[in-house]
Amino acid sequence: SSPHTPNLLPDEDIGWFIGIYLSEGCRYRGSISIASHISETSRVTRLQQIATAFDGHCKVGNIKGNGMTIRIESPMLAAFIDTYVNGERAIGKHLNPRCWARSNQFLKAVFLGFLEGDGSWDEKNQRWRLAITRNHALARDFRTMAARLGWHLIFKQSYSTLKGKKFPTFRGEVRLSRNGHHN
């Protein structure tokens, strides 16, 4: 069957919003919070535009050191999260099956939104590097998205250390095209 592309839910904006929420977002006291670095002003601008387009508002709050929280108030954007994301915390958040009925353009925007939040671009090797908490459902979602998009994704089990504690993670890389290497 053909992909579901609702006319009033632009793939690029809604997909990107879902991706950035998966990587950096949470719900807090009825609002949507997106953790960011203070230098990520283009993220703030894009979130403000999306919030305004969906009858909401967006503002920066809680600046601590180099970090800031972007707060979004929009019942419609909250409904999009409820529609396209299952789970509430990093260990449990993953895509709702409804996402698989959407277009590859939507899935690409989700993936790129996530990478903007939790990935780092390695220019020399033409790849994105990423690490996520060891969330098997989300890792499966990324493998499925990469396969649909024709991207190459590798995840390996690893551990990260924060404040002296070890946490299970997946570390990986994403190449947006095959490099032609025999392996």
Coordinates of C-alpha atoms in Angstrom, one line a residue:
S1 CA 0.0 0.0 0.0
S2 CA 1.1 3.6 -0.5
P3 CA 2.4 5.7 2.3
H4 CA 0.0 7.8 4.4
T5 CA 0.9 11.5 3.9
P6 CA -1.7 13.7 5.6
N7 CA -1.9 17.0 3.7
L8 CA -1.9 19.2 6.8
L9 CA 0.9 17.3 8.6
P10 CA 4.1 18.2 6.7
D11 CA 6.5 15.2 6.7
E12 CA 9.6 17.4 7.2
D13 CA 8.4 19.4 10.2
I14 CA 6.4 16.8 12.0
G15 CA 9.0 14.1 11.4
W16 CA 11.9 16.3 12.5
F17 CA 9.9 17.4 15.6
I18 CA 9.2 13.7 16.5
G19 CA 13.0 12.9 16.0
I20 CA 14.2 15.8 18.2
Y21 CA 11.6 14.8 20.9
L22 CA 12.9 11.2 20.8
S23 CA 16.4 12.4 21.4
E24 CA 16.1 15.4 23.7
G25 CA 12.5 15.6 24.8
C26 CA 10.2 14.9 27.7
R27 CA 6.9 16.0 29.1
Y28 CA 6.9 18.2 32.1
R29 CA 3.9 19.8 33.9
G30 CA 1.8 19.7 30.8
S31 CA 4.4 21.1 28.4
I32 CA 7.0 19.6 26.1
S33 CA 10.6 20.2 27.1
I34 CA 13.5 19.9 24.7
A35 CA 17.1 19.9 26.2
S36 CA 19.6 21.8 24.2
H37 CA 22.9 23.5 24.2
I38 CA 22.8 27.3 24.4
S39 CA 24.5 27.6 20.9
E40 CA 21.6 25.7 19.2
T41 CA 19.7 28.8 18.2
S42 CA 18.6 27.4 14.9
R43 CA 16.8 24.6 16.9
V44 CA 15.0 27.2 18.9
T45 CA 13.9 29.1 15.8
R46 CA 12.6 25.9 14.1
L47 CA 10.7 24.8 17.2
Q48 CA 9.2 28.3 17.5
Q49 CA 8.0 28.1 13.9
I50 CA 6.6 24.7 14.3
A51 CA 4.8 25.6 17.6
T52 CA 3.3 28.7 16.0
A53 CA 2.1 26.7 13.0
F54 CA 0.3 24.4 15.4
D55 CA -1.4 27.1 17.5
G56 CA 1.2 26.9 20.3
H57 CA 4.2 28.8 21.6
C58 CA 7.8 28.1 22.4
K59 CA 10.3 29.8 24.7
V60 CA 13.7 29.3 26.2
G61 CA 13.9 28.7 29.9
N62 CA 16.2 27.2 32.6
I63 CA 19.6 28.2 31.2
K64 CA 22.3 26.5 33.3
G65 CA 25.9 26.7 32.2
N66 CA 25.9 25.7 28.5
G67 CA 22.5 24.0 28.7
M68 CA 19.0 25.3 28.2
T69 CA 15.5 23.9 28.1
I70 CA 13.1 24.8 25.3
R71 CA 9.5 24.7 26.5
I72 CA 6.7 24.2 24.1
E73 CA 3.0 24.6 24.9
S74 CA 0.8 23.1 22.1
P75 CA -2.0 20.6 22.6
M76 CA -1.6 19.7 18.9
L77 CA 2.1 19.0 19.1
A78 CA 1.4 17.0 22.3
A79 CA -1.1 15.0 20.3
F80 CA 1.5 14.3 17.6
I81 CA 3.8 12.9 20.2
D82 CA 1.0 10.7 21.6
T83 CA 0.3 9.5 18.0
Y84 CA 3.8 8.8 16.9
V85 CA 5.8 8.0 20.1
N86 CA 5.3 5.2 22.6
G87 CA 7.0 5.4 26.0
E88 CA 8.0 8.3 28.1
R89 CA 11.6 8.1 29.1
A90 CA 14.8 7.4 27.2
I91 CA 14.8 3.7 28.2
G92 CA 11.3 3.2 26.8
K93 CA 10.7 5.8 24.1
H94 CA 10.3 4.4 20.6
L95 CA 8.2 4.8 17.5
N96 CA 4.5 4.0 17.5
P97 CA 3.6 1.5 14.6
R98 CA 1.6 4.4 13.0
C99 CA 5.0 5.8 11.8
W100 CA 5.5 2.8 9.5
A101 CA 2.5 3.9 7.5
R102 CA 4.0 7.3 6.8
S103 CA 6.3 8.1 3.9
N104 CA 10.1 7.6 3.7
Q105 CA 10.4 11.4 3.7
F106 CA 8.7 11.5 7.2
L107 CA 11.0 8.7 8.5
K108 CA 14.0 10.4 7.1
A109 CA 13.0 13.6 8.9
V110 CA 12.5 11.6 12.2
F111 CA 16.0 10.1 11.8
L112 CA 17.7 13.4 11.0
G113 CA 15.8 15.1 13.9
F114 CA 17.1 12.5 16.2
L115 CA 20.7 12.8 14.9
E116 CA 20.6 16.5 15.3
G117 CA 19.8 15.9 19.0
D118 CA 21.9 12.8 19.8
G119 CA 24.3 12.4 16.9
S120 CA 27.6 14.0 15.8
W121 CA 28.6 14.4 12.2
D122 CA 32.1 12.9 11.4
E123 CA 33.0 14.9 8.3
K124 CA 36.2 13.1 7.6
N125 CA 34.5 9.7 7.4
Q126 CA 31.2 11.0 6.1
R127 CA 29.1 9.4 8.8
W128 CA 26.9 10.2 11.8
R129 CA 28.0 8.8 15.1
L130 CA 25.5 8.2 17.9
A131 CA 24.9 6.7 21.2
I132 CA 21.6 5.8 22.8
T133 CA 20.6 4.2 26.1
R134 CA 20.2 0.5 25.6
N135 CA 16.6 0.7 24.4
H136 CA 16.1 -2.4 22.1
A137 CA 12.8 -1.1 20.7
L138 CA 14.3 2.2 19.6
A139 CA 17.4 0.4 18.2
R140 CA 15.0 -1.8 16.2
D141 CA 13.2 1.3 14.9
F142 CA 16.4 2.8 13.7
R143 CA 17.4 -0.4 12.0
T144 CA 14.0 -0.5 10.2
M145 CA 14.2 3.2 9.2
A146 CA 17.8 2.8 7.9
A147 CA 16.7 -0.2 5.8
R148 CA 13.7 1.7 4.3
L149 CA 15.9 4.7 3.5
G150 CA 18.8 2.6 2.1
W151 CA 21.2 3.9 4.8
H152 CA 23.9 1.8 6.5
L153 CA 23.5 1.5 10.3
I154 CA 25.7 -0.3 12.8
F155 CA 24.9 -0.6 16.5
K156 CA 27.1 -2.3 19.1
Q157 CA 26.4 -2.8 22.8
S158 CA 28.5 -0.6 25.0
Y159 CA 28.5 1.2 28.3
S160 CA 28.7 4.9 29.2
T161 CA 29.8 6.3 32.5
L162 CA 28.1 9.3 34.2
K163 CA 29.1 10.5 37.6
G164 CA 31.0 7.2 38.3
K165 CA 28.0 5.0 37.3
K166 CA 28.0 2.7 34.3
F167 CA 24.9 2.6 32.0
P168 CA 24.2 0.1 29.2
T169 CA 24.1 1.8 25.8
F170 CA 24.2 1.2 22.1
R171 CA 27.0 3.0 20.1
G172 CA 26.8 3.2 16.4
E173 CA 27.2 4.9 13.2
V174 CA 25.0 5.8 10.2
R175 CA 26.1 6.3 6.7
L176 CA 23.6 7.9 4.4
S177 CA 25.0 6.1 1.4
R178 CA 27.1 3.0 0.8
N179 CA 30.8 3.8 0.4
G180 CA 31.5 1.0 -2.1
H181 CA 34.0 -0.8 0.2
H182 CA 33.8 -4.6 -0.1
N183 CA 32.9 -5.1 3.6

